[in-house]
Coordinates of N, CA and C in Angstrom, one line a residue:
M1 N -11.8 -24.2 75.9 CA -11.9 -24.7 74.6 C -13.0 -25.6 74.2
K2 N -13.5 -26.8 75.4 CA -14.0 -28.5 75.5 C -15.7 -27.4 74.9
N3 N -15.9 -25.9 75.4 CA -17.4 -25.2 75.7 C -17.0 -24.9 74.0
M4 N -15.9 -24.2 73.8 CA -16.1 -23.3 72.6 C -16.4 -24.2 71.3
K5 N -16.1 -25.7 71.2 CA -16.4 -26.1 70.2 C -18.0 -26.7 70.4
K6 N -18.3 -26.8 71.3 CA -20.1 -27.4 71.7 C -20.5 -25.7 70.9
Y7 N -20.3 -24.7 71.2 CA -21.0 -23.4 71.0 C -20.8 -23.1 69.5
L8 N -19.6 -23.5 68.6 CA -19.3 -23.5 67.1 C -20.1 -24.6 66.6
L9 N -20.1 -26.0 67.2 CA -21.4 -27.3 66.4 C -22.6 -26.8 66.4
S10 N -23.0 -26.1 67.8 CA -24.2 -25.6 68.1 C -24.5 -24.7 67.0
I11 N -23.6 -23.5 66.4 CA -24.0 -22.6 65.8 C -23.6 -23.3 64.6
A12 N -23.0 -23.8 64.4 CA -23.2 -24.6 62.6 C -24.4 -25.6 62.4
L13 N -24.5 -26.0 63.9 CA -26.2 -27.2 63.3 C -27.4 -26.3 63.0
L14 N -27.6 -25.0 63.7 CA -28.4 -24.4 63.9 C -28.0 -23.0 62.2
V15 N -27.0 -22.9 62.3 CA -27.1 -22.5 60.7 C -27.5 -22.8 59.8
T16 N -26.9 -24.4 59.6 CA -27.7 -25.6 58.9 C -29.0 -25.4 58.8
V17 N -29.6 -25.7 59.7 CA -31.6 -26.3 60.2 C -31.8 -25.0 59.3
C18 N -31.1 -23.6 59.2 CA -32.0 -22.4 59.4 C -31.9 -22.3 57.6
I19 N -30.6 -22.8 57.2 CA -30.4 -22.1 55.2 C -31.8 -23.7 54.7
S20 N -31.8 -24.8 55.5 CA -32.2 -26.2 55.3 C -33.5 -25.8 55.0
A21 N -33.9 -25.2 56.4 CA -35.9 -24.5 56.3 C -35.9 -23.4 55.4
Q22 N -35.0 -22.9 55.3 CA -35.3 -21.5 54.2 C -35.6 -22.1 53.2
A23 N -34.7 -23.1 51.9 CA -34.7 -24.0 51.2 C -35.9 -24.1 50.4
Q24 N -37.1 -24.4 52.0 CA -38.1 -25.7 52.1 C -38.9 -24.2 52.1
F25 N -39.1 -23.3 51.9 CA -39.7 -22.3 52.4 C -39.6 -21.7 51.1
S26 N -40.9 -21.1 50.1 CA -41.6 -20.1 49.7 C -42.2 -19.2 49.7
L27 N -42.3 -17.6 49.5 CA -43.3 -16.9 49.3 C -43.6 -16.3 48.4
G28 N -45.0 -16.3 47.8 CA -44.9 -15.5 46.0 C -46.6 -15.1 46.2
I29 N -46.5 -13.9 45.2 CA -47.8 -13.6 44.9 C -48.0 -14.7 43.2
K30 N -49.2 -14.1 43.4 CA -50.6 -14.6 42.4 C -51.5 -14.4 42.2
G31 N -52.5 -14.5 40.4 CA -53.3 -14.0 39.8 C -54.0 -14.6 39.2
G32 N -54.7 -14.3 38.4 CA -55.6 -15.0 37.8 C -57.2 -15.0 37.3
V33 N -58.0 -16.1 36.6 CA -59.1 -15.8 35.9 C -59.8 -17.0 36.5
N34 N -61.2 -16.7 37.3 CA -61.9 -18.2 37.1 C -63.3 -17.8 36.6
Y35 N -64.0 -19.2 36.6 CA -65.4 -19.3 35.9 C -66.3 -20.0 36.8
S36 N -67.3 -19.0 37.2 CA -67.8 -19.5 38.4 C -69.0 -20.2 37.5
T37 N -69.7 -20.8 38.3 CA -71.5 -20.9 38.2 C -72.2 -21.2 39.5
I38 N -73.6 -21.1 40.0 CA -73.8 -21.1 40.8 C -75.0 -22.2 40.6
N39 N -74.9 -23.1 41.0 CA -75.9 -24.6 40.3 C -77.6 -24.5 41.6
T40 N -78.5 -23.7 41.3 CA -79.5 -23.6 42.0 C -81.3 -24.5 41.6
D41 N -81.3 -24.9 42.4 CA -82.8 -25.7 42.1 C -83.8 -25.5 40.8
N42 N -84.1 -26.3 39.8 CA -85.4 -25.4 39.2 C -85.2 -24.1 38.5
L43 N -83.5 -23.6 37.7 CA -83.1 -22.8 37.0 C -82.2 -23.0 36.3
K44 N -82.4 -22.4 35.1 CA -81.0 -23.0 33.9 C -80.0 -21.7 35.1
S45 N -78.7 -21.9 35.0 CA -77.5 -21.8 34.9 C -76.2 -21.2 34.6
S46 N -75.2 -20.0 34.5 CA -74.7 -20.1 33.4 C -73.3 -19.4 34.0
S47 N -72.0 -19.7 34.0 CA -71.2 -19.2 34.2 C -70.0 -17.7 33.9
V48 N -70.0 -17.1 34.9 CA -69.4 -15.7 35.2 C -68.1 -15.6 34.9
A49 N -67.3 -15.2 34.4 CA -65.3 -14.6 34.3 C -65.5 -13.8 35.6
G50 N -64.5 -13.8 36.3 CA -63.8 -13.4 37.4 C -62.3 -13.0 37.5
Y51 N -61.9 -13.1 38.8 CA -60.7 -12.9 38.7 C -59.9 -13.3 39.9
Q52 N -58.9 -13.5 40.3 CA -58.2 -13.6 41.5 C -57.1 -13.0 41.8
A53 N -56.4 -12.5 43.3 CA -55.1 -11.8 43.3 C -54.6 -12.0 44.7
G54 N -53.5 -12.2 44.6 CA -53.2 -12.4 46.7 C -51.9 -13.1 46.6
L55 N -51.5 -13.3 47.6 CA -50.1 -14.1 48.5 C -50.4 -15.8 48.4
F56 N -49.7 -16.6 48.1 CA -49.0 -17.9 48.8 C -47.8 -18.3 49.3
A57 N -47.8 -19.2 50.5 CA -46.8 -19.6 50.5 C -46.4 -21.1 50.1
R58 N -45.1 -21.5 50.2 CA -45.2 -23.3 50.2 C -44.8 -23.5 51.2
I59 N -44.9 -24.4 52.6 CA -43.5 -24.8 52.9 C -43.5 -26.4 53.2
G60 N -42.6 -26.8 52.8 CA -41.7 -28.4 52.4 C -41.1 -28.5 50.8
G61 N -40.7 -29.9 51.5 CA -40.2 -30.2 50.1 C -40.9 -31.4 49.2
S62 N -40.8 -32.2 48.6 CA -41.4 -33.1 47.6 C -43.0 -33.1 48.0
F63 N -43.3 -33.4 49.5 CA -44.5 -33.2 50.0 C -44.7 -31.8 50.7
Y64 N -45.8 -30.9 50.2 CA -45.8 -29.3 51.2 C -47.1 -29.0 51.6
L65 N -47.3 -27.9 52.4 CA -48.5 -27.9 52.7 C -48.4 -26.1 51.7
Q66 N -49.5 -25.2 51.7 CA -49.5 -24.1 50.5 C -50.5 -23.4 51.1
P67 N -50.8 -22.5 52.4 CA -51.8 -22.1 52.7 C -51.9 -20.5 51.3
E68 N -52.6 -19.9 51.9 CA -53.2 -18.7 50.7 C -53.7 -17.9 51.3
M69 N -54.2 -16.7 50.8 CA -54.7 -15.6 51.4 C -54.6 -15.0 50.5
Y70 N -56.4 -14.7 48.9 CA -56.5 -13.8 47.8 C -57.6 -13.3 47.6
V71 N -58.4 -12.3 47.1 CA -59.4 -11.4 47.1 C -59.8 -12.3 46.0
S72 N -60.9 -12.7 45.6 CA -61.6 -12.9 43.9 C -63.3 -12.6 43.9
S73 N -63.6 -12.6 42.5 CA -64.7 -12.2 42.1 C -65.4 -13.5 41.3
T74 N -66.7 -13.6 41.4 CA -67.4 -14.9 41.4 C -68.7 -14.8 41.2
G75 N -70.0 -15.5 40.7 CA -70.7 -15.2 40.9 C -71.7 -16.1 40.0
G76 N -72.9 -16.1 39.8 CA -73.1 -16.7 38.7 C -74.7 -15.5 37.9
S77 N -75.5 -16.5 36.9 CA -76.3 -15.9 36.0 C -77.8 -17.1 36.1
F78 N -78.7 -16.8 36.6 CA -79.6 -17.7 36.4 C -80.9 -17.5 35.7
N79 N -81.8 -18.4 35.3 CA -83.1 -17.9 34.4 C -84.1 -18.8 34.5
S80 N -85.2 -18.8 34.4 CA -86.4 -19.4 34.3 C -85.9 -20.5 33.0
D81 N -87.3 -21.6 32.9 CA -87.0 -22.2 31.5 C -87.6 -21.4 30.7
D82 N -88.8 -20.9 31.2 CA -89.7 -20.0 30.0 C -89.2 -18.3 30.1
N83 N -88.0 -18.7 30.7 CA -87.6 -17.1 30.4 C -88.1 -15.4 31.3
S84 N -88.9 -16.1 31.8 CA -89.8 -15.1 32.7 C -89.1 -14.4 33.6
Y85 N -88.2 -15.4 34.4 CA -87.2 -14.8 36.0 C -85.7 -15.2 35.3
S86 N -85.1 -13.4 35.3 CA -83.6 -14.1 35.2 C -82.4 -13.0 36.7
A87 N -81.3 -13.5 36.7 CA -80.8 -12.9 37.7 C -79.7 -13.2 37.9
H88 N -78.5 -12.4 37.9 CA -77.4 -12.1 38.1 C -76.8 -11.8 39.9
V89 N -75.9 -12.4 39.8 CA -75.4 -12.5 41.2 C -73.4 -12.1 41.1
R90 N -72.8 -11.4 41.7 CA -71.7 -11.0 41.6 C -71.3 -10.7 43.4
F91 N -69.9 -11.5 43.4 CA -69.5 -11.9 45.1 C -67.9 -10.9 45.3
T92 N -67.8 -10.4 46.2 CA -66.2 -9.9 46.0 C -65.7 -11.1 47.7
N93 N -64.6 -11.5 47.4 CA -64.5 -12.8 48.4 C -62.7 -12.4 48.9
L94 N -63.2 -13.1 50.1 CA -61.9 -13.1 50.7 C -61.6 -14.6 50.5
N95 N -60.1 -15.6 50.1 CA -60.2 -16.9 49.8 C -59.4 -17.0 51.2
V96 N -59.2 -18.3 51.8 CA -57.9 -18.8 52.3 C -58.0 -20.0 52.1
P97 N -57.7 -20.7 51.4 CA -57.4 -21.9 51.1 C -56.1 -22.4 52.0
L98 N -56.6 -24.0 52.6 CA -54.9 -24.6 53.2 C -54.3 -25.7 52.2
L99 N -53.9 -26.1 51.4 CA -53.4 -27.5 50.3 C -52.7 -28.0 50.9
L100 N -52.8 -29.4 50.8 CA -51.7 -30.1 50.6 C -50.9 -30.9 49.5
G101 N -49.7 -31.1 49.1 CA -49.6 -31.1 47.7 C -48.6 -32.3 47.6
A102 N -48.0 -32.5 46.5 CA -46.8 -33.2 46.0 C -46.5 -32.9 44.9
K103 N -44.9 -32.6 44.8 CA -44.2 -32.6 43.6 C -43.3 -33.6 42.6
F104 N -43.4 -33.5 41.7 CA -42.3 -34.5 40.8 C -41.4 -33.8 40.5
G105 N -39.8 -34.0 40.0 CA -39.4 -33.2 39.3 C -38.1 -32.6 40.1
P106 N -37.6 -32.2 39.4 CA -36.3 -31.5 39.8 C -37.3 -29.5 40.5
E107 N -36.0 -28.9 41.0 CA -36.6 -27.7 41.6 C -37.3 -26.9 40.3
S108 N -36.0 -26.8 39.1 CA -36.4 -25.8 37.7 C -37.5 -26.0 37.1
L109 N -37.8 -27.7 37.2 CA -39.3 -27.3 36.4 C -39.7 -29.0 37.2
N110 N -40.5 -28.5 37.8 CA -41.6 -29.8 38.5 C -43.1 -29.7 38.0
F111 N -43.7 -30.5 38.7 CA -45.4 -30.7 38.8 C -45.2 -30.9 39.3
R112 N -46.9 -30.4 40.4 CA -47.7 -31.0 41.2 C -48.9 -31.1 40.9
I113 N -49.1 -31.7 41.9 CA -50.9 -31.9 42.8 C -51.1 -31.4 43.9
M114 N -52.3 -30.9 44.2 CA -52.7 -30.5 45.4 C -54.3 -30.4 46.1
A115 N -54.8 -30.3 46.8 CA -56.1 -30.3 47.2 C -56.5 -30.1 48.8
G116 N -56.9 -29.3 49.1 CA -57.5 -29.1 50.6 C -58.5 -28.7 50.8
P117 N -58.6 -27.9 52.1 CA -59.9 -27.2 52.4 C -59.6 -26.0 51.7
I118 N -60.8 -24.7 51.8 CA -61.0 -23.3 51.2 C -62.4 -22.8 52.5
Y119 N -61.7 -21.1 53.0 CA -62.9 -21.1 53.6 C -62.8 -19.7 52.7
T120 N -63.9 -19.3 52.8 CA -64.2 -18.2 51.9 C -65.5 -17.0 52.8
S121 N -65.4 -15.8 53.0 CA -65.5 -15.0 53.2 C -66.1 -13.8 52.1
I122 N -67.2 -13.7 52.6 CA -68.3 -13.0 51.3 C -68.0 -11.2 51.9
L123 N -67.5 -10.8 51.1 CA -67.1 -9.0 51.3 C -68.4 -8.3 50.6
S124 N -68.2 -8.3 49.7 CA -69.5 -8.1 49.1 C -70.9 -8.9 47.9
N125 N -71.7 -8.4 47.5 CA -72.1 -9.5 47.1 C -73.5 -7.9 46.1
N126 N -73.7 -8.5 45.2 CA -74.3 -7.1 43.8 C -75.0 -8.0 43.4
F127 N -76.8 -7.8 43.7 CA -77.6 -9.5 42.8 C -78.7 -7.4 42.2
S128 N -79.0 -8.8 40.9 CA -80.2 -7.8 39.8 C -81.2 -8.9 39.6
N129 N -81.7 -8.4 39.4 CA -83.2 -9.4 38.6 C -84.5 -8.5 38.1
T130 N -85.2 -9.3 37.4 CA -85.8 -8.7 36.7 C -87.1 -8.5 37.3
I131 N -87.4 -9.1 38.8 CA -88.5 -9.3 39.5 C -88.1 -8.7 40.8
N132 N -88.1 -7.3 41.2 CA -87.5 -6.9 42.3 C -88.1 -8.0 43.6
A133 N -88.9 -8.2 43.8 CA -89.6 -8.9 45.0 C -89.2 -10.7 45.6
A134 N -88.3 -11.0 43.7 CA -87.5 -12.1 44.3 C -86.2 -12.2 44.9
Y135 N -86.2 -10.6 44.9 CA -84.7 -10.3 46.6 C -84.9 -10.8 47.5
D136 N -86.5 -10.7 48.2 CA -86.8 -11.1 49.6 C -86.2 -12.6 49.3
D137 N -86.7 -13.5 48.9 CA -86.6 -14.9 48.7 C -85.3 -15.3 48.4
F138 N -85.0 -15.2 47.0 CA -84.1 -15.3 46.3 C -82.6 -14.8 46.9
G139 N -82.3 -13.9 47.6 CA -80.6 -12.6 47.8 C -80.5 -13.4 48.8
H140 N -81.1 -14.1 49.6 CA -80.2 -14.2 50.6 C -78.5 -15.3 50.6
Y141 N -77.7 -14.6 50.3 CA -77.0 -15.1 50.2 C -75.8 -15.2 52.1
R142 N -74.8 -16.4 52.6 CA -74.5 -16.6 53.3 C -73.2 -15.7 53.8
N143 N -72.6 -15.2 54.4 CA -71.3 -14.4 54.9 C -70.2 -15.1 54.3
S144 N -70.4 -16.5 54.5 CA -68.9 -17.5 54.4 C -69.2 -19.0 53.8
T145 N -68.2 -19.4 53.4 CA -68.8 -20.9 52.5 C -67.4 -22.0 53.0
L146 N -67.6 -22.5 53.1 CA -66.5 -24.1 53.4 C -66.4 -25.0 52.0
G147 N -65.5 -25.1 51.4 CA -65.4 -26.2 50.0 C -64.3 -26.4 50.4
Y148 N -63.8 -27.1 48.9 CA -62.8 -27.8 49.1 C -62.2 -27.5 47.4
Q149 N -61.0 -27.7 47.1 CA -60.1 -26.7 46.3 C -59.3 -28.3 45.4
A150 N -58.9 -28.7 44.6 CA -58.3 -30.4 43.8 C -57.3 -29.6 43.0
G151 N -56.5 -29.9 42.2 CA -55.7 -29.0 41.1 C -54.4 -30.0 40.8
A152 N -53.8 -29.6 39.6 CA -52.5 -29.9 39.2 C -52.0 -28.6 38.9
G153 N -50.4 -28.5 39.4 CA -49.7 -27.6 38.6 C -48.3 -27.2 38.2
V154 N -47.5 -26.1 38.3 CA -46.3 -26.7 37.8 C -45.1 -25.1 38.0
D155 N -43.8 -25.6 37.6 CA -43.3 -24.6 38.5 C -42.0 -24.5 37.8
I156 N -41.8 -23.7 37.5 CA -40.9 -23.1 35.9 C -39.5 -22.9 36.5
G157 N -38.8 -22.3 37.9 CA -37.8 -21.6 37.9 C -39.2 -20.9 39.4
P158 N -38.6 -19.5 39.7 CA -40.2 -18.8 40.6 C -40.9 -18.5 39.5
I159 N -41.5 -19.2 38.2 CA -42.7 -18.7 38.3 C -43.6 -20.0 38.7
T160 N -45.0 -19.9 38.4 CA -45.8 -21.3 38.8 C -46.9 -20.9 38.4
A161 N -47.6 -22.0 37.7 CA -49.0 -21.9 37.0 C -50.1 -22.9 37.9
D162 N -51.0 -22.5 38.2 CA -52.0 -23.8 38.8 C -53.1 -23.7 38.5
L163 N -53.9 -25.0 38.2 CA -55.6 -25.2 37.1 C -56.1 -25.9 38.4
R164 N -57.4 -25.6 39.2 CA -57.9 -26.3 40.1 C -59.5 -25.9 39.6
Y165 N -60.2 -27.0 40.5 CA -61.7 -26.9 40.7 C -62.2 -26.5 41.9
E166 N -62.5 -26.2 42.3 CA -63.5 -25.5 43.4 C -65.1 -26.2 43.2
G167 N -65.2 -26.3 44.7 CA -66.7 -27.0 45.0 C -66.5 -26.6 46.7
N168 N -68.4 -26.2 46.7 CA -68.4 -25.7 47.9 C -69.2 -26.9 49.0
L169 N -69.3 -27.3 50.0 CA -69.3 -27.6 50.8 C -70.6 -27.3 51.5
T170 N -70.7 -25.8 51.9 CA -72.4 -25.8 51.8 C -72.8 -24.7 51.3
D171 N -74.0 -25.0 51.4 CA -74.9 -23.9 50.4 C -74.6 -22.2 50.9
I172 N -74.4 -21.7 49.3 CA -74.1 -20.6 49.6 C -75.2 -19.8 49.7
N173 N -76.8 -20.1 49.0 CA -78.1 -19.9 49.6 C -79.0 -20.8 50.2
P174 N -79.0 -21.4 51.1 CA -79.6 -22.6 51.9 C -81.6 -22.8 51.3
D175 N -81.6 -21.5 51.0 CA -83.0 -21.7 51.2 C -83.3 -22.3 49.4
F176 N -82.8 -22.2 48.3 CA -82.5 -22.3 47.4 C -81.6 -23.8 46.7
G177 N -80.9 -24.0 47.8 CA -79.9 -25.0 47.2 C -79.1 -24.4 46.9
Q178 N -78.6 -23.2 46.7 CA -77.5 -22.9 46.0 C -76.1 -23.5 46.5
R179 N -75.5 -23.4 45.3 CA -73.8 -23.9 45.7 C -73.2 -23.3 44.2
Q180 N -72.2 -22.7 45.1 CA -71.6 -22.3 43.9 C -70.0 -23.3 43.9
N181 N -69.9 -23.6 42.7 CA -68.1 -24.0 42.1 C -67.5 -22.9 41.2
L182 N -66.2 -23.4 40.9 CA -65.8 -23.0 39.9 C -64.5 -23.8 39.6
W183 N -63.7 -22.9 38.7 CA -61.9 -23.6 37.6 C -61.4 -21.6 37.2
A184 N -60.0 -22.4 37.9 CA -59.7 -21.5 38.2 C -58.0 -21.2 37.8
L185 N -57.8 -20.4 36.8 CA -56.6 -20.6 36.4 C -55.2 -19.5 36.7
S186 N -54.3 -19.6 37.5 CA -53.5 -18.7 37.8 C -52.3 -18.9 37.8
V187 N -51.5 -17.8 37.6 CA -50.1 -17.5 37.4 C -49.5 -17.0 38.9
G188 N -48.4 -17.4 39.5 CA -47.7 -16.7 40.1 C -46.0 -16.3 40.1
F189 N -45.5 -15.7 40.9 CA -44.3 -15.7 41.2 C -43.1 -15.8 42.4
K190 N -42.5 -16.5 42.9 CA -42.3 -16.8 44.4 C -41.0 -16.1 44.1
F191 N -41.2 -15.5 45.0 CA -39.7 -14.4 45.8 C -38.5 -14.6 46.7
F192 N -39.2 -16.4 47.5 CA -38.1 -17.1 47.6 C -38.3 -18.2 47.7

């Protein structure tokens, strides 16, 4: 009988921990738009609109860890001061951010802030320019970069929305000091 009480108490404790852990974990999908710019030495640059779509998980309560994985489209356009040279590049990326955050308010409506590193693997790029020989020097892009994200968001029940800034810690093209940065707006849905 004494062993039975220990087993029942252990099972009750295990069930309580599992229920608590599940309440502190959510998984969802997200999608949105971004506006990216590649800053380049000695050239004027302009922003390009892109997309992002993928998955996220949120682990924790008031303070949380949010790993994500999503595909995105980014890029930039460049022009020389005298408009004798112009180029356009588009990237398809696999992004893996790992964000630390804090949320404020009740579960049904809370506000969040978050920041953390992001690893970006470039799956493909499409580079076009007005001078074909420029690709030999200008189009040498890295296969991956390391950056950071910081932003804010809101959760309304299972719906979540984020606005984030992303900057790069590494040059996407070290030969010309090209760094990509972007603003992203996304909306997601938490399954549980």
